[in-house]
Short mmCIF file of C-alpha atoms in Angstrom, two decimals:
data_model
loop_
_atom_site.label_atom_id
_atom_site.label_comp_id
_atom_site.label_asym_id
_atom_site.label_seq_id
_atom_site.Cartn_x
_atom_site.Cartn_y
_atom_site.Cartn_z
CA MET A 1090 106.78 46.56 122.24
CA MET A 1091 103.18 47.37 122.86
CA LYS A 1092 104.42 50.60 124.80
CA ARG A 1093 106.78 52.01 122.10
CA PHE A 1094 103.87 51.43 119.36
CA ILE A 1095 101.61 53.55 121.78
CA VAL A 1096 104.04 56.33 122.49
CA LEU A 1097 105.08 56.29 118.61
CA SER A 1098 101.19 56.56 117.72
CA ILE A 1099 100.82 59.72 120.09
CA LEU A 1100 104.04 61.25 118.72
CA LEU A 1101 102.54 61.03 115.26
CA VAL A 1102 99.15 62.21 116.16
CA TYR A 1103 100.80 65.49 117.61
CA VAL A 1104 102.89 65.80 114.70
CA GLY A 1105 99.48 65.68 112.61
CA ILE A 1106 97.90 68.12 114.56
CA THR A 1107 100.59 70.69 114.77
CA TYR A 1108 101.46 70.29 110.98
CA SER A 1109 97.72 70.87 110.27
CA GLN A 1110 97.41 74.11 112.46
CA GLN A 1111 99.39 76.73 110.39
CA THR A 1112 100.34 79.59 112.30
CA LEU A 1113 101.00 82.80 109.89
CA THR A 1114 102.18 86.04 110.38
CA LEU A 1115 100.66 89.14 108.83
CA GLU A 1116 103.52 89.22 106.26
CA GLU A 1117 103.08 85.26 105.23
CA CYS A 1118 99.52 86.00 104.93
CA ARG A 1119 100.31 88.63 102.26
CA ASN A 1120 102.83 86.82 100.61
CA LEU A 1121 100.44 84.14 99.91
CA ALA A 1122 97.33 86.29 99.06
CA VAL A 1123 99.85 87.82 96.16
CA ARG A 1124 101.06 84.52 95.20
CA ASN A 1125 97.53 83.30 94.62
CA ASN A 1126 95.78 86.34 93.67
CA LYS A 1127 94.51 85.81 89.83
CA GLU A 1128 93.63 89.46 89.52
CA LEU A 1129 97.51 90.03 90.43
CA GLN A 1130 98.59 87.28 87.53
CA ILE A 1131 96.50 88.92 85.16
CA SER A 1132 97.94 92.30 86.04
CA PHE A 1133 101.36 90.74 85.55
CA ARG A 1134 100.55 89.16 82.19
CA LYS A 1135 99.45 92.39 81.11
CA ILE A 1136 103.03 93.63 81.78
CA GLU A 1137 104.41 91.13 79.42
CA VAL A 1138 101.91 92.20 76.89
CA ALA A 1139 103.08 95.90 77.08
CA GLU A 1140 106.47 94.62 76.72
CA TYR A 1141 106.01 92.70 73.81
CA GLU A 1142 103.96 95.41 71.96
CA LYS A 1143 106.94 97.83 73.07
CA LYS A 1144 109.39 95.50 71.25
CA ALA A 1145 107.24 95.19 68.32
CA ALA A 1146 106.67 99.27 68.13
CA LEU A 1147 110.59 99.13 68.21
CA THR A 1148 110.63 97.35 64.88
CA LYS A 1149 108.95 99.98 63.00
CA TYR A 1150 112.38 101.75 62.96
CA PHE A 1151 113.87 99.11 60.67
CA PRO A 1152 113.70 98.18 57.09
CA GLU A 1153 110.77 96.09 56.04
CA LEU A 1154 111.72 93.16 54.10
CA SER A 1155 108.84 90.82 51.97
CA ALA A 1156 108.91 88.53 49.42
CA THR A 1157 106.32 87.44 47.22
CA GLY A 1158 105.83 84.87 44.19
CA ALA A 1159 103.20 83.63 41.97
CA TYR A 1160 102.45 81.04 39.46
CA LEU A 1161 99.94 81.37 36.54
CA TRP A 1162 98.58 78.79 33.82
CA ASN A 1163 96.84 79.73 31.03
CA GLN A 1164 94.83 77.92 28.70
CA LYS A 1165 96.28 79.54 25.51
CA ASN A 1166 99.25 80.90 24.17
CA LEU A 1167 99.35 84.06 22.21
CA ARG A 1168 99.83 85.19 18.55
CA LEU A 1169 100.56 88.67 17.92
CA PHE A 1170 99.39 88.25 14.07
CA ASP A 1171 97.19 85.84 11.80
CA LEU A 1172 99.30 84.59 9.03
CA THR A 1173 95.83 82.89 7.71
CA LYS A 1174 95.38 86.12 6.38
CA LEU A 1175 98.23 86.39 4.08
CA GLY A 1176 96.61 83.78 1.43
CA ALA A 1177 99.55 82.29 -0.95
CA VAL A 1178 102.15 84.21 0.80
CA SER A 1179 101.12 82.04 4.00
CA ASP A 1180 101.38 78.79 2.35
CA LEU A 1181 104.88 79.64 0.83
CA ILE A 1182 106.13 80.67 4.58
CA GLU A 1183 104.81 77.51 5.61
CA THR A 1184 106.79 75.55 2.82
CA PHE A 1185 110.14 77.35 2.43
CA ALA A 1186 110.46 79.26 5.92
CA PRO A 1187 108.51 77.42 8.69
CA ASP A 1188 110.64 79.25 11.37
CA LEU A 1189 108.96 82.45 10.39
CA LYS A 1190 105.59 80.80 11.58
CA ASP A 1191 106.70 81.16 15.08
CA LEU A 1192 107.98 84.66 15.25
CA GLY A 1193 104.49 85.96 16.48
CA HIS A 1194 103.74 82.92 18.94
CA LEU A 1195 104.46 83.97 22.84
CA ASP A 1196 104.47 80.79 25.00
CA ILE A 1197 102.70 82.31 28.14
CA GLN A 1198 101.00 79.08 29.50
CA ASN A 1199 103.04 78.81 32.30
CA ILE A 1200 104.11 81.87 33.87
CA TRP A 1201 106.46 82.33 37.15
CA ILE A 1202 106.70 85.81 38.88
CA GLY A 1203 108.72 86.44 41.84
CA GLY A 1204 110.10 89.46 43.83
CA VAL A 1205 111.86 91.00 46.93
CA SER A 1206 110.91 94.27 48.04
CA LEU A 1207 112.42 96.49 51.27
CA VAL A 1208 111.11 99.59 52.11
CA GLN A 1209 112.52 102.06 54.59
CA PRO A 1210 110.62 104.59 56.29
CA VAL A 1211 112.58 108.11 56.18
CA PHE A 1212 109.77 110.42 57.35
CA MET A 1213 106.37 109.18 58.89
CA GLY A 1214 105.57 112.63 59.99
CA GLY A 1215 106.79 111.66 63.53
CA LYS A 1216 104.33 108.58 63.86
CA ILE A 1217 106.79 105.84 64.54
CA VAL A 1218 108.39 107.71 67.06
CA ASN A 1219 105.09 108.46 69.03
CA TYR A 1220 103.97 104.94 68.47
CA ASN A 1221 107.02 104.08 70.30
CA GLN A 1222 106.49 106.29 73.29
CA ILE A 1223 103.03 105.06 73.48
CA ALA A 1224 104.15 101.84 74.11
CA GLN A 1225 106.72 102.76 76.69
CA TYR A 1226 103.77 104.54 78.58
CA ALA A 1227 101.60 101.69 78.15
CA LYS A 1228 104.22 99.41 79.94
CA GLU A 1229 104.16 101.75 82.69
CA LEU A 1230 100.72 101.93 83.08
CA ALA A 1231 100.51 98.08 83.10
CA GLU A 1232 103.00 98.30 85.97
CA SER A 1233 101.38 101.23 87.95
CA MET A 1234 97.94 99.18 87.64
CA ASN A 1235 99.58 96.14 88.82
CA ASN A 1236 101.46 98.15 91.68
CA ARG A 1237 97.97 99.62 92.87
CA LYS A 1238 96.29 96.25 92.44
CA LEU A 1239 99.59 94.81 94.84
CA GLN A 1240 98.39 97.54 97.33
CA ASP A 1241 94.71 96.59 97.40
CA VAL A 1242 95.60 92.72 98.01
CA VAL A 1243 97.65 93.95 100.77
CA TYR A 1244 95.13 95.92 102.40
CA GLN A 1245 92.59 93.47 101.70
CA ILE A 1246 94.60 90.96 103.72
CA ASP A 1247 95.28 93.48 106.74
CA GLU A 1248 92.18 94.01 106.76
CA THR A 1249 90.81 90.64 107.21
CA TYR A 1250 93.72 89.47 109.61
CA TRP A 1251 93.13 92.31 112.03
CA GLN A 1252 89.43 91.29 111.89
CA VAL A 1253 90.08 87.65 112.68
CA VAL A 1254 92.50 88.89 115.58
CA SER A 1255 89.66 91.09 116.73
CA LEU A 1256 86.88 88.33 116.58
CA THR A 1257 89.67 85.88 118.37
CA ASN A 1258 89.73 88.11 121.21
CA LYS A 1259 85.93 88.63 121.31
CA LYS A 1260 85.68 84.96 121.58
CA LYS A 1261 87.81 84.55 124.55
CA LEU A 1262 85.71 87.89 125.99
CA ALA A 1263 82.46 85.78 125.00
CA ASP A 1264 83.64 82.36 126.92
CA SER A 1265 84.75 84.43 129.89
CA TYR A 1266 81.69 86.12 130.09
CA VAL A 1267 79.46 83.35 129.52
CA SER A 1268 81.54 81.43 132.41
CA LEU A 1269 81.09 84.19 134.96
CA LEU A 1270 77.21 84.24 134.58
CA GLN A 1271 77.13 80.57 134.22
CA LYS A 1272 78.78 80.81 137.90
CA MET A 1273 76.58 83.43 139.03
CA ASN A 1274 73.32 81.54 137.65
CA SER A 1275 74.87 78.80 139.94
CA ASP A 1276 75.53 80.94 143.00
CA VAL A 1277 72.19 82.69 142.67
CA THR A 1278 70.25 79.18 142.55
CA GLU A 1279 72.18 78.24 145.83
CA MET A 1280 70.69 81.44 147.51
CA ILE A 1281 67.58 80.69 145.96
CA ASN A 1282 67.45 77.69 147.96
CA GLU A 1283 68.72 79.43 151.08
CA GLY A 1284 66.08 82.11 150.83
CA VAL A 1285 68.24 84.83 150.45
CA ALA A 1286 67.62 85.59 146.90
CA THR A 1287 64.25 85.87 144.98
CA GLN A 1288 63.02 83.66 142.23
CA ALA A 1289 62.92 87.45 140.14
CA ASP A 1290 67.01 87.32 140.46
CA GLY A 1291 67.46 84.02 139.13
CA LEU A 1292 65.04 84.64 136.08
CA SER A 1293 67.50 88.08 135.53
CA VAL A 1294 70.59 86.13 135.51
CA LYS A 1295 69.41 83.12 133.32
CA VAL A 1296 67.94 85.69 130.66
CA LYS A 1297 71.50 87.57 131.06
CA LEU A 1298 73.11 84.13 130.25
CA ASN A 1299 70.94 83.03 127.19
CA GLU A 1300 71.93 86.29 125.89
CA ALA A 1301 75.46 85.69 126.50
CA GLU A 1302 75.26 82.31 125.12
CA MET A 1303 73.60 83.87 121.57
CA ALA A 1304 76.37 86.53 121.46
CA GLN A 1305 78.70 83.77 121.80
CA THR A 1306 77.43 81.76 119.07
CA LYS A 1307 77.37 84.81 117.01
CA VAL A 1308 80.98 85.23 117.53
CA ASP A 1309 81.95 81.81 116.97
CA ASN A 1310 80.37 81.63 113.43
CA GLY A 1311 81.83 84.90 112.58
CA LEU A 1312 85.20 84.15 113.54
CA ALA A 1313 84.66 80.80 111.66
CA LEU A 1314 83.80 82.64 108.60
CA SER A 1315 86.65 85.20 108.96
CA ARG A 1316 88.90 82.49 108.84
CA MET A 1317 87.60 80.79 106.13
CA LEU A 1318 87.82 84.21 104.30
CA LEU A 1319 91.40 84.91 105.23
CA ALA A 1320 92.23 81.22 103.90
CA GLN A 1321 90.65 81.51 100.60
CA PHE A 1322 92.74 85.05 100.28
CA CYS A 1323 95.96 83.25 101.01
CA GLY A 1324 94.88 80.22 98.66
CA LEU A 1325 94.48 77.59 101.59
CA SER A 1326 92.35 74.63 102.11
CA LEU A 1327 88.97 76.03 103.49
CA GLU A 1328 88.85 72.86 105.79
CA GLU A 1329 92.33 73.24 107.70
CA PRO A 1330 92.36 75.58 110.83
CA VAL A 1331 94.45 79.07 110.08
CA PHE A 1332 96.05 80.32 113.38
CA LEU A 1333 97.61 83.94 113.19
CA ALA A 1334 100.49 84.86 115.31
CA ASP A 1335 98.92 87.91 116.84
CA GLU A 1336 95.42 86.53 117.98
CA ASN A 1337 96.84 85.12 121.26
CA ILE A 1338 98.30 88.46 121.98
CA GLU A 1339 96.06 90.28 124.83
CA ARG A 1340 97.03 93.92 124.54
CA LEU A 1341 98.70 94.98 121.16
CA PRO A 1342 102.04 96.98 121.53
CA MET A 1343 101.12 100.33 120.56
CA GLN A 1344 102.92 103.56 119.79
CA GLU A 1345 101.51 107.20 120.92
CA ARG A 1346 102.41 109.49 118.52
CA LYS A 1347 100.83 112.12 116.74
CA LEU A 1348 100.78 112.15 112.99
CA SER A 1349 100.67 114.85 110.28
CA ALA A 1350 99.74 114.62 106.47
CA ASP A 1351 102.42 114.72 104.18
CA VAL A 1352 100.17 114.90 101.20
CA ASN A 1353 103.12 115.59 98.36
CA GLU A 1354 104.45 112.15 99.62
CA ALA A 1355 101.20 110.91 98.52
CA PHE A 1356 101.20 112.67 95.13
CA MET A 1357 104.67 111.07 94.52
CA ASN A 1358 103.53 107.61 95.62
CA ARG A 1359 99.96 107.39 94.65
CA GLN A 1360 100.05 104.72 91.82
CA GLU A 1361 96.32 106.32 90.50
CA LEU A 1362 98.24 109.70 90.09
CA LYS A 1363 101.25 107.84 88.07
CA SER A 1364 98.46 105.62 85.99
CA LEU A 1365 96.50 109.24 85.32
CA ASP A 1366 99.43 110.93 84.21
CA LEU A 1367 100.33 108.21 81.73
CA VAL A 1368 97.11 108.01 80.14
CA SER A 1369 97.33 111.75 80.11
CA LYS A 1370 100.92 111.58 78.27
CA ILE A 1371 99.44 108.92 76.21
CA TYR A 1372 96.52 110.84 74.83
CA LYS A 1373 98.91 113.67 74.05
CA LYS A 1374 101.10 111.37 71.78
CA LYS A 1375 97.89 110.41 70.15
CA GLU A 1376 97.56 113.93 69.17
CA HIS A 1377 101.09 114.10 67.26
CA ILE A 1378 99.72 110.58 65.54
CA VAL A 1379 96.69 112.25 64.12
CA LEU A 1380 98.93 115.26 63.02
CA ALA A 1381 101.31 112.68 61.27
CA ASP A 1382 98.41 111.40 59.25
CA MET A 1383 98.25 114.81 57.70
CA LEU A 1384 101.89 115.25 56.97
CA PRO A 1385 103.72 113.92 53.91
CA ASN A 1386 105.29 110.53 54.21
CA VAL A 1387 108.64 109.83 52.57
CA ALA A 1388 110.05 106.21 52.44
CA PHE A 1389 113.06 104.70 50.63
CA SER A 1390 112.58 101.42 48.50
CA ALA A 1391 114.74 99.05 47.17
CA ASN A 1392 113.10 95.97 45.06
CA TYR A 1393 114.05 92.67 42.88
CA LEU A 1394 111.66 91.31 40.59
CA ILE A 1395 111.89 87.81 38.53
CA THR A 1396 110.05 86.30 35.69
CA ASN A 1397 109.59 83.50 33.62
CA PRO A 1398 109.09 84.01 30.56
CA SER A 1399 111.20 86.72 30.38
CA SER A 1400 111.47 89.56 27.93
CA PHE A 1401 114.67 91.58 28.71
CA ASN A 1402 116.14 90.13 25.37
CA GLY A 1403 113.06 88.87 23.56
CA LEU A 1404 110.32 86.74 24.95
CA LYS A 1405 112.15 83.62 26.16
CA ASN A 1406 110.86 80.82 28.60
CA GLU A 1407 113.90 81.33 31.51
CA PHE A 1408 114.02 82.91 34.64
CA GLY A 1409 115.30 86.41 34.23
CA GLY A 1410 115.11 89.71 36.96
CA MET A 1411 116.11 92.96 37.51
CA PHE A 1412 116.97 95.49 40.40
CA ASN A 1413 115.44 98.82 41.18
CA VAL A 1414 115.47 101.33 44.08
CA GLY A 1415 113.50 104.72 44.40
CA VAL A 1416 111.49 106.97 46.89
CA MET A 1417 108.12 107.07 47.42
CA LEU A 1418 106.42 110.33 48.64
CA ARG A 1419 102.78 110.26 50.07
CA VAL A 1420 101.03 113.74 50.46
CA PRO A 1421 97.29 113.70 51.67
CA LEU A 1422 95.43 115.77 49.95
CA THR A 1423 91.68 115.51 50.85
CA ASN A 1424 91.86 114.57 54.29
CA TRP A 1425 92.79 117.71 56.30
CA TRP A 1426 89.19 118.05 57.21
CA GLU A 1427 88.77 114.93 58.84
CA GLY A 1428 92.30 114.96 60.37
CA SER A 1429 91.31 118.33 62.17
CA TYR A 1430 88.33 116.94 63.38
CA LYS A 1431 90.20 114.03 64.83
CA ARG A 1432 93.08 116.18 66.22
CA ASN A 1433 90.26 118.09 68.28
CA SER A 1434 88.87 115.12 69.50
CA ALA A 1435 92.24 113.81 70.77
CA ARG A 1436 93.05 117.16 72.23
CA ALA A 1437 89.55 117.01 74.26
CA GLU A 1438 90.47 113.50 75.46
CA THR A 1439 94.26 115.09 76.54
CA LEU A 1440 91.83 117.87 78.20
CA ILE A 1441 89.72 115.19 80.35
CA ALA A 1442 92.67 113.08 81.22
CA GLY A 1443 94.25 116.20 82.90
CA LEU A 1444 90.95 117.20 84.73
CA GLU A 1445 90.68 113.45 85.74
CA LEU A 1446 94.26 113.83 87.39
CA GLU A 1447 93.35 117.29 88.85
CA GLU A 1448 90.18 115.84 90.63
CA ALA A 1449 92.24 112.78 91.79
CA ARG A 1450 94.71 114.88 93.37
CA GLU A 1451 91.99 116.74 95.17
CA LYS A 1452 90.29 113.68 96.57
CA ILE A 1453 93.85 112.16 97.74
CA GLU A 1454 94.53 115.26 99.51
CA LEU A 1455 91.30 114.91 101.32
CA GLN A 1456 91.80 111.45 101.38
CA VAL A 1457 95.39 111.57 103.40
CA ASN A 1458 94.32 114.32 105.98
CA GLN A 1459 91.23 112.16 106.68
CA SER A 1460 93.29 108.99 107.40
CA VAL A 1461 95.60 111.28 109.36
CA TYR A 1462 92.39 112.28 111.55
CA LYS A 1463 91.45 108.88 111.82
CA VAL A 1464 94.51 107.60 113.27
CA ASN A 1465 95.12 110.36 115.79
CA GLU A 1466 91.22 109.91 116.58
CA ALA A 1467 91.94 106.00 117.28
CA GLN A 1468 94.90 106.55 119.34
CA LYS A 1469 92.99 108.84 121.45
CA LYS A 1470 90.29 106.11 121.49
CA LEU A 1471 92.06 103.43 122.67
CA LEU A 1472 93.96 105.87 125.51
CA ALA A 1473 90.15 106.38 126.71
CA SER A 1474 89.09 102.58 126.29
CA SER A 1475 92.29 101.50 128.43
CA LYS A 1476 91.34 103.89 131.23
CA ASN A 1477 87.57 102.75 130.92
CA LEU A 1478 88.55 99.28 131.20
CA GLU A 1479 90.44 100.02 134.41
CA SER A 1480 87.41 101.41 136.07
CA ALA A 1481 85.15 98.86 134.70
CA GLU A 1482 87.50 95.99 136.12
CA GLU A 1483 87.71 97.90 139.29
CA ASN A 1484 84.04 98.28 139.89
CA LEU A 1485 83.12 94.58 138.72
CA ARG A 1486 85.71 93.58 141.40
CA TYR A 1487 84.03 95.61 144.21
CA ALA A 1488 80.54 94.52 143.00
CA THR A 1489 81.86 90.57 142.96
CA LEU A 1490 82.95 91.14 146.61
CA GLY A 1491 79.46 92.96 147.66
CA PHE A 1492 77.27 90.23 146.03
CA GLU A 1493 79.27 87.49 148.09
CA GLU A 1494 78.97 89.20 150.89
CA GLY A 1495 75.27 89.80 150.34
CA VAL A 1496 75.28 93.65 150.21
CA ILE A 1497 74.81 94.25 146.55
CA PRO A 1498 71.89 92.59 144.52
CA ALA A 1499 72.64 90.28 141.66
CA LEU A 1500 71.12 93.19 139.37
CA ASN A 1501 73.60 95.50 140.18
CA LEU A 1502 76.47 92.74 140.00
CA MET A 1503 75.11 91.95 136.30
CA GLU A 1504 75.20 95.59 135.50
CA ALA A 1505 78.82 95.91 136.45
CA GLN A 1506 79.34 92.59 134.29
CA THR A 1507 77.98 94.21 131.35
CA ALA A 1508 80.05 97.65 131.85
CA TRP A 1509 83.10 95.18 132.12
CA LEU A 1510 82.29 93.22 128.92
CA SER A 1511 81.52 96.59 127.06
CA ALA A 1512 84.72 97.97 128.20
CA HIS A 1513 86.49 95.29 127.22
CA SER A 1514 84.87 94.97 123.74
CA ASP A 1515 85.57 98.85 123.31
CA LEU A 1516 89.39 98.31 124.02
CA ILE A 1517 89.83 95.60 121.43
CA ASP A 1518 88.02 97.58 119.09
CA ALA A 1519 90.21 100.33 119.86
CA GLN A 1520 93.09 98.63 119.57
CA ILE A 1521 92.17 96.97 116.12
CA ASP A 1522 91.13 100.41 114.78
CA VAL A 1523 94.43 102.03 115.37
CA LYS A 1524 96.06 99.24 113.27
CA LEU A 1525 93.56 99.51 110.57
CA THR A 1526 93.87 103.41 110.72
CA GLU A 1527 97.39 102.93 110.10
CA VAL A 1528 97.18 100.47 107.23
CA TYR A 1529 94.80 103.04 105.76
CA LEU A 1530 96.83 105.85 105.95
CA THR A 1531 99.96 103.71 105.07
CA LYS A 1532 97.76 103.22 101.79
CA ALA A 1533 96.61 106.85 101.27
CA LEU A 1534 100.21 107.66 101.22
CA GLY A 1535 101.13 104.96 98.56
CA LYS A 1536 103.43 103.07 100.47
CA LEU A 1537 101.36 99.84 101.51
CA THR A 1538 103.60 97.02 99.80
CA LEU A 1539 104.78 93.75 100.90
CA ASP A 1540 107.87 95.23 102.88
CA GLU A 1541 105.71 97.24 105.19
CA ARG A 1542 105.88 95.53 108.65
CA GLU A 1543 103.05 94.94 111.20
#
């Protein structure tokens, strides 16, 4: 029974450790970052806002129906003439015809007014049409900005992901180098005791070992911070270790290929150009709206009015109403000068947007060409680093054998070790540079999405 309990406890601990140590691929990191990025969530909500505003603009095509109502209480009623000024006639009217006394009396103490109004735009100078087109462009602009932010997030994750992979391999390299120097320090100490090495050799090795241990600490700290940064981007706990699928690969698979710039593809895909093109279209529509304010407006109206007291058949304390229909025409007379200035201002904004679009196209063309150049340069650097590492490993092998046989001094062996360390580090950097330059080129071409595989 006790043995079963121990085995079960070991299994539970193993399962807990396995669960806490998450191993993530690049695509999983991208999906987590997109899901947890607050700026992306905000930009997605802006798309919703733009969609609702588009629907609101569409309602301007339809009649506007409104209802109004009012109640008014008056302290006094109205009398149209004063009978007291008639003298004796007033007394006779009050005696023989008291009903005549109320002929000039109007009961307006309680007044009720209600109405329903319908207004249908007929011609508004094109304002409604242009507002709807602006709303459509605004929605497309929000989508374009969301896509641009998505690409920025994906690039940010890729950059941090490969930085962690790079530092992981550099940590392995630093650990190997420290172990190598520790063994060498032990060997030199024995050689000093045997009298075949000097104290200066021992001090040189110890200095190199101390430097390697300091470099090892810096790599450890940098790797820990990079893991925390990646976890933060992915919305994961900073206390739980995050391991990456590519960090145990010693040599990343690379394809040697010559790339060329496809600027037209970038022009079609880059969200910045789409956004600036939409902004230019919006300003153009604003020009039309300013012009619409200078043109006559025509609208059809229909109303129903009801009042109490009603005066359709004498003034009576009862509800009475009537319909009316008509056409309204509004012709601006004095705002032509103001409108012309506003139109010139809108034209200037349109020109500014056009110039910004042209400038962005020039910058993107340069960016694409630079990205292609960097990818090709990184691939050449990777090839050179691979050959350099082969030479450094061969040199280290001969130096180690010579040191063990006593024909090569410790200083030469340490130089070979340093050259091997530098060559290995350069190879790691070259591999990561190839990955990052390819990602940057993909982003420059406007094709960096969640479907882009590593």
